[in-house]
PDB file of C-alpha atoms in Angstrom:
ATOM      1  CA  UNK A   1      58.497  52.457  11.595  1.00 37.00           C
ATOM      2  CA  UNK A   2      55.740  53.572  13.239  1.00 41.00           C
ATOM      3  CA  UNK A   3      53.310  52.699  15.286  1.00 42.00           C
ATOM      4  CA  UNK A   4      51.098  52.964  17.846  1.00 44.00           C
ATOM      5  CA  UNK A   5      47.666  52.275  19.481  1.00 43.00           C
ATOM      6  CA  UNK A   6      44.064  54.201  19.007  1.00 41.00           C
ATOM      7  CA  UNK A   7      40.889  53.965  20.849  1.00 44.00           C
ATOM      8  CA  UNK A   8      38.160  51.532  19.014  1.00 38.00           C
ATOM      9  CA  UNK A   9      36.582  54.699  16.866  1.00 38.00           C
ATOM     10  CA  UNK A  10      40.095  55.389  15.570  1.00 44.00           C
ATOM     11  CA  UNK A  11      42.539  54.059  13.762  1.00 41.00           C
ATOM     12  CA  UNK A  12      44.214  50.885  15.163  1.00 38.00           C
ATOM     13  CA  UNK A  13      47.547  51.170  14.695  1.00 40.00           C
ATOM     14  CA  UNK A  14      49.763  52.963  11.710  1.00 43.00           C
ATOM     15  CA  UNK A  15      52.823  51.365  10.497  1.00 41.00           C
ATOM     16  CA  UNK A  16      54.921  53.231   8.576  1.00 41.00           C
ATOM     17  CA  UNK A  17      58.639  52.199   7.262  1.00 43.00           C
ATOM     18  CA  UNK A  18      61.402  54.675   7.716  1.00 40.00           C
ATOM     19  CA  UNK A  19      64.903  55.016   7.510  1.00 44.00           C
ATOM     20  CA  UNK A  20      66.083  58.155   8.762  1.00 49.00           C
ATOM     21  CA  UNK A  21      63.577  60.554   9.423  1.00 50.00           C
ATOM     22  CA  UNK A  22      61.711  62.306   7.068  1.00 55.00           C
ATOM     23  CA  UNK A  23      59.198  64.481   7.974  1.00 52.00           C
ATOM     24  CA  UNK A  24      58.361  65.504   4.388  1.00 54.00           C
ATOM     25  CA  UNK A  25      57.353  61.394   3.748  1.00 57.00           C
ATOM     26  CA  UNK A  26      55.230  60.524   7.080  1.00 55.00           C
ATOM     27  CA  UNK A  27      53.218  63.543   6.621  1.00 54.00           C
ATOM     28  CA  UNK A  28      52.585  63.092   2.828  1.00 57.00           C
ATOM     29  CA  UNK A  29      51.226  59.788   4.866  1.00 54.00           C
ATOM     30  CA  UNK A  30      48.345  61.315   7.862  1.00 52.00           C
ATOM     31  CA  UNK A  31      47.845  64.816   7.658  1.00 53.00           C
ATOM     32  CA  UNK A  32      44.757  63.997   5.278  1.00 53.00           C
ATOM     33  CA  UNK A  33      43.185  61.736   7.830  1.00 56.00           C
ATOM     34  CA  UNK A  34      41.481  63.053  11.408  1.00 64.00           C
ATOM     35  CA  UNK A  35      43.664  60.766  13.366  1.00 75.00           C
ATOM     36  CA  UNK A  36      44.433  60.723  17.162  1.00 81.00           C
ATOM     37  CA  UNK A  37      46.470  57.498  18.207  1.00 86.00           C
ATOM     38  CA  UNK A  38      47.230  57.978  22.226  1.00 85.00           C
ATOM     39  CA  UNK A  39      50.574  55.986  22.114  1.00 87.00           C
ATOM     40  CA  UNK A  40      52.265  56.652  18.974  1.00 88.00           C
ATOM     41  CA  UNK A  41      56.381  55.620  18.651  1.00 88.00           C
ATOM     42  CA  UNK A  42      58.670  56.663  16.202  1.00 87.00           C
ATOM     43  CA  UNK A  43      61.867  54.923  15.289  1.00 86.00           C
ATOM     44  CA  UNK A  44      64.521  56.289  13.948  1.00 84.00           C
ATOM     45  CA  UNK A  45      67.695  54.765  12.751  1.00 85.00           C
ATOM     46  CA  UNK A  46      69.654  57.006  11.477  1.00 81.00           C
ATOM     47  CA  UNK A  47      70.071  61.568  12.520  1.00 80.00           C
ATOM     48  CA  UNK A  48      72.904  62.953  11.246  1.00 78.00           C
ATOM     49  CA  UNK A  49      73.595  66.786  10.504  1.00 73.00           C
ATOM     50  CA  UNK A  50      76.767  67.680   9.219  1.00 73.00           C
ATOM     51  CA  UNK A  51      79.725  65.848  11.642  1.00 77.00           C
ATOM     52  CA  UNK A  52      76.858  65.058  14.086  1.00 79.00           C
ATOM     53  CA  UNK A  53      75.389  61.880  14.216  1.00 81.00           C
ATOM     54  CA  UNK A  54      72.801  60.361  16.835  1.00 85.00           C
ATOM     55  CA  UNK A  55      71.794  56.578  16.159  1.00 84.00           C
ATOM     56  CA  UNK A  56      68.535  54.481  17.182  1.00 85.00           C
ATOM     57  CA  UNK A  57      66.169  56.506  18.408  1.00 89.00           C
ATOM     58  CA  UNK A  58      63.061  56.235  20.350  1.00 90.00           C
ATOM     59  CA  UNK A  59      60.192  58.908  20.280  1.00 92.00           C
ATOM     60  CA  UNK A  60      57.220  57.910  22.566  1.00 94.00           C
ATOM     61  CA  UNK A  61      53.788  59.918  22.661  1.00 95.00           C
ATOM     62  CA  UNK A  62      50.686  60.879  21.982  1.00 94.00           C
ATOM     63  CA  UNK A  63      49.316  61.971  17.692  1.00 92.00           C
ATOM     64  CA  UNK A  64      46.148  64.419  17.649  1.00 92.00           C
ATOM     65  CA  UNK A  65      45.878  67.368  14.939  1.00 90.00           C
ATOM     66  CA  UNK A  66      49.182  66.846  12.906  1.00 90.00           C
ATOM     67  CA  UNK A  67      51.150  67.556  15.506  1.00 93.00           C
ATOM     68  CA  UNK A  68      52.997  64.913  17.600  1.00 94.00           C
ATOM     69  CA  UNK A  69      53.767  65.425  21.166  1.00 96.00           C
ATOM     70  CA  UNK A  70      56.393  62.946  22.541  1.00 95.00           C
ATOM     71  CA  UNK A  71      59.785  61.902  25.293  1.00 96.00           C
ATOM     72  CA  UNK A  72      62.703  60.353  24.688  1.00 94.00           C
ATOM     73  CA  UNK A  73      65.043  58.245  27.749  1.00 88.00           C
ATOM     74  CA  UNK A  74      68.779  57.715  27.593  1.00 90.00           C
ATOM     75  CA  UNK A  75      69.691  58.178  23.726  1.00 91.00           C
ATOM     76  CA  UNK A  76      73.693  56.919  23.381  1.00 90.00           C
ATOM     77  CA  UNK A  77      75.161  60.280  21.655  1.00 90.00           C
ATOM     78  CA  UNK A  78      79.272  61.364  22.913  1.00 91.00           C
ATOM     79  CA  UNK A  79      80.478  58.757  25.656  1.00 91.00           C
ATOM     80  CA  UNK A  80      76.920  59.760  27.449  1.00 94.00           C
ATOM     81  CA  UNK A  81      73.051  60.417  27.221  1.00 94.00           C
ATOM     82  CA  UNK A  82      70.316  62.786  26.159  1.00 94.00           C
ATOM     83  CA  UNK A  83      67.061  63.010  27.224  1.00 95.00           C
ATOM     84  CA  UNK A  84      63.998  64.540  25.321  1.00 95.00           C
ATOM     85  CA  UNK A  85      60.126  65.961  23.918  1.00 96.00           C
ATOM     86  CA  UNK A  86      58.655  68.011  22.625  1.00 96.00           C
ATOM     87  CA  UNK A  87      56.180  68.418  19.907  1.00 96.00           C
ATOM     88  CA  UNK A  88      56.603  68.685  15.513  1.00 93.00           C
ATOM     89  CA  UNK A  89      54.146  69.984  13.362  1.00 94.00           C
ATOM     90  CA  UNK A  90      54.248  67.921  11.121  1.00 90.00           C
ATOM     91  CA  UNK A  91      51.887  70.283   9.406  1.00 90.00           C
ATOM     92  CA  UNK A  92      53.609  73.473   9.604  1.00 93.00           C
ATOM     93  CA  UNK A  93      57.095  71.566   9.818  1.00 92.00           C
ATOM     94  CA  UNK A  94      57.514  73.390  13.010  1.00 95.00           C
ATOM     95  CA  UNK A  95      58.581  71.907  16.751  1.00 95.00           C
ATOM     96  CA  UNK A  96      59.502  72.801  19.818  1.00 96.00           C
ATOM     97  CA  UNK A  97      62.228  70.077  21.624  1.00 95.00           C
ATOM     98  CA  UNK A  98      63.830  70.393  25.327  1.00 97.00           C
ATOM     99  CA  UNK A  99      67.079  68.659  26.020  1.00 95.00           C
ATOM    100  CA  UNK A 100      69.192  67.145  28.766  1.00 96.00           C
ATOM    101  CA  UNK A 101      72.778  66.029  28.477  1.00 95.00           C
ATOM    102  CA  UNK A 102      74.343  64.117  31.490  1.00 95.00           C
ATOM    103  CA  UNK A 103      77.871  63.260  31.002  1.00 94.00           C
ATOM    104  CA  UNK A 104      78.332  63.876  27.735  1.00 94.00           C
ATOM    105  CA  UNK A 105      82.265  64.408  25.771  1.00 93.00           C
ATOM    106  CA  UNK A 106      82.400  68.013  25.608  1.00 91.00           C
ATOM    107  CA  UNK A 107      84.807  67.371  22.833  1.00 91.00           C
ATOM    108  CA  UNK A 108      83.223  65.201  20.714  1.00 91.00           C
ATOM    109  CA  UNK A 109      80.381  67.716  21.306  1.00 91.00           C
ATOM    110  CA  UNK A 110      82.340  70.595  20.419  1.00 89.00           C
ATOM    111  CA  UNK A 111      84.174  68.788  17.599  1.00 90.00           C
ATOM    112  CA  UNK A 112      80.297  67.739  15.938  1.00 88.00           C
ATOM    113  CA  UNK A 113      78.584  70.514  16.343  1.00 87.00           C
ATOM    114  CA  UNK A 114      80.374  73.542  16.458  1.00 87.00           C
ATOM    115  CA  UNK A 115      83.730  72.720  14.336  1.00 86.00           C
ATOM    116  CA  UNK A 116      85.451  72.863  17.294  1.00 85.00           C
ATOM    117  CA  UNK A 117      87.619  70.029  17.968  1.00 84.00           C
ATOM    118  CA  UNK A 118      90.130  70.060  20.557  1.00 81.00           C
ATOM    119  CA  UNK A 119      89.383  73.611  22.255  1.00 78.00           C
ATOM    120  CA  UNK A 120      87.522  72.030  25.556  1.00 83.00           C
ATOM    121  CA  UNK A 121      87.868  69.031  27.583  1.00 83.00           C
ATOM    122  CA  UNK A 122      85.674  66.546  29.784  1.00 88.00           C
ATOM    123  CA  UNK A 123      82.621  65.759  30.859  1.00 91.00           C
ATOM    124  CA  UNK A 124      79.464  67.807  30.295  1.00 93.00           C
ATOM    125  CA  UNK A 125      75.635  68.563  31.442  1.00 95.00           C
ATOM    126  CA  UNK A 126      73.412  70.526  29.114  1.00 96.00           C
ATOM    127  CA  UNK A 127      70.311  72.157  27.980  1.00 97.00           C
ATOM    128  CA  UNK A 128      69.622  72.975  24.867  1.00 95.00           C
ATOM    129  CA  UNK A 129      65.743  74.383  24.023  1.00 97.00           C
ATOM    130  CA  UNK A 130      65.643  74.603  20.969  1.00 96.00           C
ATOM    131  CA  UNK A 131      62.918  75.812  18.367  1.00 96.00           C
ATOM    132  CA  UNK A 132      63.170  74.942  15.304  1.00 94.00           C
ATOM    133  CA  UNK A 133      60.964  75.346  11.335  1.00 93.00           C
ATOM    134  CA  UNK A 134      61.208  73.689   7.242  1.00 88.00           C
ATOM    135  CA  UNK A 135      61.637  69.868   9.091  1.00 84.00           C
ATOM    136  CA  UNK A 136      64.868  70.975  11.246  1.00 84.00           C
ATOM    137  CA  UNK A 137      66.391  73.008   8.552  1.00 86.00           C
ATOM    138  CA  UNK A 138      65.992  76.448  10.572  1.00 92.00           C
ATOM    139  CA  UNK A 139      66.954  76.262  14.100  1.00 93.00           C
ATOM    140  CA  UNK A 140      66.698  79.018  16.756  1.00 96.00           C
ATOM    141  CA  UNK A 141      67.788  77.310  20.212  1.00 96.00           C
ATOM    142  CA  UNK A 142      69.634  78.913  24.057  1.00 97.00           C
ATOM    143  CA  UNK A 143      71.477  76.677  25.841  1.00 96.00           C
ATOM    144  CA  UNK A 144      73.027  75.630  29.583  1.00 97.00           C
ATOM    145  CA  UNK A 145      76.104  73.724  29.540  1.00 94.00           C
ATOM    146  CA  UNK A 146      78.875  72.786  33.473  1.00 93.00           C
ATOM    147  CA  UNK A 147      82.118  71.202  32.910  1.00 89.00           C
ATOM    148  CA  UNK A 148      83.145  69.907  36.169  1.00 82.00           C
ATOM    149  CA  UNK A 149      86.929  69.424  36.228  1.00 78.00           C
ATOM    150  CA  UNK A 150      86.845  70.488  32.333  1.00 78.00           C
ATOM    151  CA  UNK A 151      90.050  72.293  30.847  1.00 71.00           C
ATOM    152  CA  UNK A 152      90.418  74.082  28.019  1.00 70.00           C
ATOM    153  CA  UNK A 153      93.837  72.638  25.613  1.00 66.00           C
ATOM    154  CA  UNK A 154      94.159  75.354  23.124  1.00 62.00           C
ATOM    155  CA  UNK A 155      94.108  78.245  25.564  1.00 56.00           C
ATOM    156  CA  UNK A 156      98.132  78.716  26.003  1.00 49.00           C
ATOM    157  CA  UNK A 157      98.982  77.869  22.816  1.00 50.00           C
ATOM    158  CA  UNK A 158      98.880  80.873  20.331  1.00 48.00           C
ATOM    159  CA  UNK A 159     101.786  82.687  20.136  1.00 50.00           C
ATOM    160  CA  UNK A 160     102.099  86.371  20.619  1.00 49.00           C
ATOM    161  CA  UNK A 161     105.405  88.281  18.835  1.00 46.00           C
ATOM    162  CA  UNK A 162     107.075  91.350  20.823  1.00 47.00           C
ATOM    163  CA  UNK A 163     108.903  93.077  18.071  1.00 48.00           C
ATOM    164  CA  UNK A 164     112.285  94.219  18.096  1.00 48.00           C
ATOM    165  CA  UNK A 165     112.405  97.397  20.713  1.00 51.00           C
ATOM    166  CA  UNK A 166     114.586  99.848  22.194  1.00 55.00           C
ATOM    167  CA  UNK A 167     114.357  97.510  25.093  1.00 50.00           C
ATOM    168  CA  UNK A 168     114.294  94.092  23.368  1.00 49.00           C
ATOM    169  CA  UNK A 169     117.205  93.466  21.367  1.00 56.00           C
ATOM    170  CA  UNK A 170     115.345  90.777  18.690  1.00 59.00           C
ATOM    171  CA  UNK A 171     111.580  89.512  18.290  1.00 56.00           C
ATOM    172  CA  UNK A 172     109.918  87.110  20.896  1.00 52.00           C
ATOM    173  CA  UNK A 173     107.197  84.740  20.814  1.00 56.00           C
ATOM    174  CA  UNK A 174     105.392  83.979  23.757  1.00 54.00           C
ATOM    175  CA  UNK A 175     102.878  81.965  25.226  1.00 56.00           C
ATOM    176  CA  UNK A 176      99.815  83.260  27.720  1.00 52.00           C
ATOM    177  CA  UNK A 177     100.763  79.596  29.674  1.00 51.00           C
ATOM    178  CA  UNK A 178     104.346  81.225  30.399  1.00 50.00           C
ATOM    179  CA  UNK A 179     103.624  84.507  30.574  1.00 47.00           C
ATOM    180  CA  UNK A 180     101.515  82.893  33.687  1.00 46.00           C
ATOM    181  CA  UNK A 181     103.950  80.440  35.120  1.00 44.00           C
ATOM    182  CA  UNK A 182     100.697  78.279  34.251  1.00 47.00           C
ATOM    183  CA  UNK A 183     102.034  74.789  32.410  1.00 49.00           C
ATOM    184  CA  UNK A 184      98.780  75.071  29.785  1.00 46.00           C
ATOM    185  CA  UNK A 185      99.942  71.367  28.499  1.00 49.00           C
ATOM    186  CA  UNK A 186      99.550  69.090  31.626  1.00 50.00           C
ATOM    187  CA  UNK A 187      95.953  68.859  32.670  1.00 49.00           C
ATOM    188  CA  UNK A 188      96.004  68.825  36.311  1.00 50.00           C
ATOM    189  CA  UNK A 189      97.711  72.641  35.849  1.00 48.00           C
ATOM    190  CA  UNK A 190      94.218  73.771  33.396  1.00 52.00           C
ATOM    191  CA  UNK A 191      91.421  71.682  35.311  1.00 68.00           C
ATOM    192  CA  UNK A 192      88.712  74.040  36.550  1.00 74.00           C
ATOM    193  CA  UNK A 193      85.087  74.169  36.369  1.00 82.00           C
ATOM    194  CA  UNK A 194      83.595  75.247  33.434  1.00 88.00           C
ATOM    195  CA  UNK A 195      79.933  76.648  33.097  1.00 92.00           C
ATOM    196  CA  UNK A 196      78.146  79.547  30.379  1.00 93.00           C
ATOM    197  CA  UNK A 197      75.695  79.507  27.917  1.00 96.00           C
ATOM    198  CA  UNK A 198      74.777  80.528  24.757  1.00 96.00           C
ATOM    199  CA  UNK A 199      71.688  81.415  22.099  1.00 97.00           C
ATOM    200  CA  UNK A 200      72.254  79.808  18.743  1.00 96.00           C
ATOM    201  CA  UNK A 201      70.375  80.602  15.103  1.00 97.00           C
ATOM    202  CA  UNK A 202      71.925  78.067  12.842  1.00 93.00           C
ATOM    203  CA  UNK A 203      75.301  78.947  12.674  1.00 92.00           C
ATOM    204  CA  UNK A 204      76.011  81.202  14.599  1.00 95.00           C
ATOM    205  CA  UNK A 205      76.548  81.302  18.140  1.00 95.00           C
ATOM    206  CA  UNK A 206      75.749  84.535  20.355  1.00 97.00           C
ATOM    207  CA  UNK A 207      75.430  86.286  23.745  1.00 96.00           C
ATOM    208  CA  UNK A 208      78.484  83.291  24.052  1.00 95.00           C
ATOM    209  CA  UNK A 209      79.461  83.348  28.317  1.00 95.00           C
ATOM    210  CA  UNK A 210      81.366  81.218  29.762  1.00 92.00           C
ATOM    211  CA  UNK A 211      82.700  80.808  33.041  1.00 92.00           C
ATOM    212  CA  UNK A 212      86.642  78.837  33.928  1.00 86.00           C
ATOM    213  CA  UNK A 213      88.088  79.380  38.042  1.00 82.00           C
ATOM    214  CA  UNK A 214      91.259  77.342  39.350  1.00 75.00           C
ATOM    215  CA  UNK A 215      93.259  78.726  41.658  1.00 74.00           C
ATOM    216  CA  UNK A 216      95.977  79.948  39.395  1.00 65.00           C
ATOM    217  CA  UNK A 217      93.446  82.027  36.483  1.00 73.00           C
ATOM    218  CA  UNK A 218      90.055  82.444  36.110  1.00 83.00           C
ATOM    219  CA  UNK A 219      88.747  83.637  33.073  1.00 86.00           C
ATOM    220  CA  UNK A 220      85.205  85.052  31.948  1.00 93.00           C
ATOM    221  CA  UNK A 221      84.781  85.067  28.214  1.00 92.00           C
ATOM    222  CA  UNK A 222      82.003  86.265  26.142  1.00 96.00           C
ATOM    223  CA  UNK A 223      81.590  87.099  22.522  1.00 95.00           C
ATOM    224  CA  UNK A 224      80.136  85.480  18.833  1.00 96.00           C
ATOM    225  CA  UNK A 225      81.279  83.030  16.814  1.00 94.00           C
ATOM    226  CA  UNK A 226      80.151  81.370  13.178  1.00 95.00           C
ATOM    227  CA  UNK A 227      80.110  77.814  13.328  1.00 91.00           C
ATOM    228  CA  UNK A 228      80.082  77.661   9.035  1.00 89.00           C
ATOM    229  CA  UNK A 229      83.118  79.913   9.485  1.00 90.00           C
ATOM    230  CA  UNK A 230      85.167  78.419  12.146  1.00 88.00           C
ATOM    231  CA  UNK A 231      85.459  82.561  13.067  1.00 91.00           C
ATOM    232  CA  UNK A 232      85.105  83.981  16.957  1.00 90.00           C
ATOM    233  CA  UNK A 233      85.045  87.128  17.928  1.00 93.00           C
ATOM    234  CA  UNK A 234      85.723  87.190  21.670  1.00 91.00           C
ATOM    235  CA  UNK A 235      86.615  89.224  24.300  1.00 92.00           C
ATOM    236  CA  UNK A 236      88.100  87.448  27.438  1.00 87.00           C
ATOM    237  CA  UNK A 237      88.551  88.962  30.886  1.00 91.00           C
ATOM    238  CA  UNK A 238      91.355  87.035  33.411  1.00 86.00           C
ATOM    239  CA  UNK A 239      92.679  87.450  36.626  1.00 85.00           C
ATOM    240  CA  UNK A 240      96.007  85.305  38.552  1.00 79.00           C
ATOM    241  CA  UNK A 241      98.178  86.193  41.254  1.00 77.00           C
ATOM    242  CA  UNK A 242     101.371  88.720  39.854  1.00 74.00           C
ATOM    243  CA  UNK A 243     103.989  86.417  42.474  1.00 74.00           C
ATOM    244  CA  UNK A 244     103.728  83.859  40.430  1.00 58.00           C
ATOM    245  CA  UNK A 245     105.820  85.350  37.848  1.00 51.00           C
ATOM    246  CA  UNK A 246     107.924  87.909  39.588  1.00 50.00           C
ATOM    247  CA  UNK A 247     111.256  86.120  39.435  1.00 42.00           C
ATOM    248  CA  UNK A 248     110.982  84.174  35.627  1.00 38.00           C
ATOM    249  CA  UNK A 249     112.489  84.475  32.796  1.00 39.00           C
ATOM    250  CA  UNK A 250     111.907  84.017  28.761  1.00 38.00           C
ATOM    251  CA  UNK A 251     114.617  83.825  26.556  1.00 36.00           C
ATOM    252  CA  UNK A 252     116.634  85.760  29.403  1.00 39.00           C
ATOM    253  CA  UNK A 253     114.580  88.940  29.401  1.00 42.00           C
ATOM    254  CA  UNK A 254     112.261  89.501  33.112  1.00 45.00           C
ATOM    255  CA  UNK A 255     109.241  88.350  32.732  1.00 44.00           C
ATOM    256  CA  UNK A 256     107.914  91.603  34.747  1.00 48.00           C
ATOM    257  CA  UNK A 257     108.578  93.511  31.417  1.00 47.00           C
ATOM    258  CA  UNK A 258     107.282  91.273  28.931  1.00 47.00           C
ATOM    259  CA  UNK A 259     104.134  92.481  30.830  1.00 52.00           C
ATOM    260  CA  UNK A 260     104.426  95.929  30.089  1.00 54.00           C
ATOM    261  CA  UNK A 261     104.580  95.271  26.661  1.00 48.00           C
ATOM    262  CA  UNK A 262     102.397  92.606  25.439  1.00 54.00           C
ATOM    263  CA  UNK A 263     100.056  93.478  27.934  1.00 61.00           C
ATOM    264  CA  UNK A 264     100.659  96.884  28.136  1.00 66.00           C
ATOM    265  CA  UNK A 265      98.585  98.984  30.650  1.00 73.00           C
ATOM    266  CA  UNK A 266      95.419 100.222  30.419  1.00 78.00           C
ATOM    267  CA  UNK A 267      94.070 102.931  33.105  1.00 83.00           C
ATOM    268  CA  UNK A 268      90.616 101.594  31.716  1.00 84.00           C
ATOM    269  CA  UNK A 269      89.969  99.091  35.057  1.00 87.00           C
ATOM    270  CA  UNK A 270      86.972 101.417  36.722  1.00 87.00           C
ATOM    271  CA  UNK A 271      84.774 101.561  32.954  1.00 88.00           C
ATOM    272  CA  UNK A 272      84.931  97.636  32.759  1.00 90.00           C
ATOM    273  CA  UNK A 273      84.124  97.005  36.603  1.00 91.00           C
ATOM    274  CA  UNK A 274      80.645  94.813  35.443  1.00 94.00           C
ATOM    275  CA  UNK A 275      82.732  93.117  33.277  1.00 93.00           C
ATOM    276  CA  UNK A 276      86.080  91.954  35.980  1.00 93.00           C
ATOM    277  CA  UNK A 277      83.137  91.220  38.317  1.00 94.00           C
ATOM    278  CA  UNK A 278      81.765  89.030  36.584  1.00 95.00           C
ATOM    279  CA  UNK A 279      84.962  86.179  36.657  1.00 94.00           C
ATOM    280  CA  UNK A 280      85.539  84.057  38.853  1.00 92.00           C
ATOM    281  CA  UNK A 281      87.654  84.220  42.106  1.00 90.00           C
ATOM    282  CA  UNK A 282      90.696  83.339  42.251  1.00 85.00           C
ATOM    283  CA  UNK A 283      93.144  82.869  45.677  1.00 82.00           C
ATOM    284  CA  UNK A 284      95.099  85.790  45.903  1.00 83.00           C
ATOM    285  CA  UNK A 285      95.058  89.310  48.434  1.00 84.00           C
ATOM    286  CA  UNK A 286      94.039  92.462  45.850  1.00 85.00           C
ATOM    287  CA  UNK A 287      97.558  93.931  45.938  1.00 86.00           C
ATOM    288  CA  UNK A 288      98.389  90.524  44.201  1.00 83.00           C
ATOM    289  CA  UNK A 289      95.584  90.205  42.113  1.00 86.00           C
ATOM    290  CA  UNK A 290      96.333  91.501  38.618  1.00 84.00           C
ATOM    291  CA  UNK A 291      93.549  91.396  35.923  1.00 87.00           C
ATOM    292  CA  UNK A 292      93.604  91.754  32.048  1.00 86.00           C
ATOM    293  CA  UNK A 293      91.647  91.506  29.085  1.00 86.00           C
ATOM    294  CA  UNK A 294      92.462  89.907  25.609  1.00 82.00           C
ATOM    295  CA  UNK A 295      90.775  91.147  22.279  1.00 85.00           C
ATOM    296  CA  UNK A 296      90.100  87.487  20.348  1.00 84.00           C
ATOM    297  CA  UNK A 297      89.345  88.023  16.167  1.00 88.00           C
ATOM    298  CA  UNK A 298      89.360  84.939  14.115  1.00 87.00           C
ATOM    299  CA  UNK A 299      89.295  81.129  13.008  1.00 86.00           C
ATOM    300  CA  UNK A 300      90.079  79.255  15.521  1.00 79.00           C
ATOM    301  CA  UNK A 301      91.260  75.804  13.989  1.00 77.00           C
ATOM    302  CA  UNK A 302      93.779  77.637  11.511  1.00 74.00           C
ATOM    303  CA  UNK A 303      94.978  79.218  14.261  1.00 61.00           C
ATOM    304  CA  UNK A 304      94.877  83.232  11.774  1.00 64.00           C
ATOM    305  CA  UNK A 305      94.297  85.057  15.112  1.00 73.00           C
ATOM    306  CA  UNK A 306      94.141  89.380  15.456  1.00 76.00           C
ATOM    307  CA  UNK A 307      94.994  88.830  19.622  1.00 72.00           C
ATOM    308  CA  UNK A 308      95.311  92.562  21.659  1.00 75.00           C
ATOM    309  CA  UNK A 309      95.998  92.363  24.968  1.00 74.00           C
ATOM    310  CA  UNK A 310      95.699  94.854  27.669  1.00 77.00           C
ATOM    311  CA  UNK A 311      96.682  94.960  31.831  1.00 76.00           C
ATOM    312  CA  UNK A 312      93.947  96.728  33.381  1.00 80.00           C
ATOM    313  CA  UNK A 313      95.423  99.502  35.990  1.00 76.00           C
TER     314      UNK A 313
END
């Protein structure tokens, strides 16, 4: 329903019954009337877009010249809350809305909005500034987010294969978690503060910047992501302490040899100074700190990913 109170010279109350938000229905009923509503409320039973589902939304504000300026508070979503303020132009179908989210479950959001289940864990805070056209069908937005004590459960799960060579007699499968001596199946090994931002153009995410920091491993991730195809093009820049893996062997092969084969040394460290400076610090000394880059391209959900790893020297 929609209801509102106005001054005595104009409409005193306007009621319109709707089940779900439909801008065209509202527009048909008010576009030909000269209406100013000082206090107007819209209750939306449900908004649904793909896996995203938000219920029982109450918008409060002023309606004038076919534009509804509104605020809404404490919308329940993903185990947390969303607040929003903005304006909806019923005549043009354009909207500008600023969202602020608190204590939302990052895995629920990543799955519902970005089709990335089980890729990120932790409670998040976020802000999103969105501009929409064609009655919410065309979305452009910028988002900033922060996850306190979050983690990336899929980070160490991708397997890389060392092919047979003179030094390696049989193919060896290995994971990033094994290379860095971090058990990424355990939350305490993964937990870090995660922050970042991205731009959104409907199903395309661009200018992705993500920072993850912990004592064992720190990362700076950048790239693009196609939501509809779950297809990512990412660069991961990381640093770790070399002391942690010196005495480790994987399938009886010294990890130092594995580093030379998988993280093929690349004398390009000076070329990537601007990227490496963005990696959060770790607990290490300059002589024990190592840096690397990983190029990733492919479908994140199918694990059909092309991976190129380089140790930067």
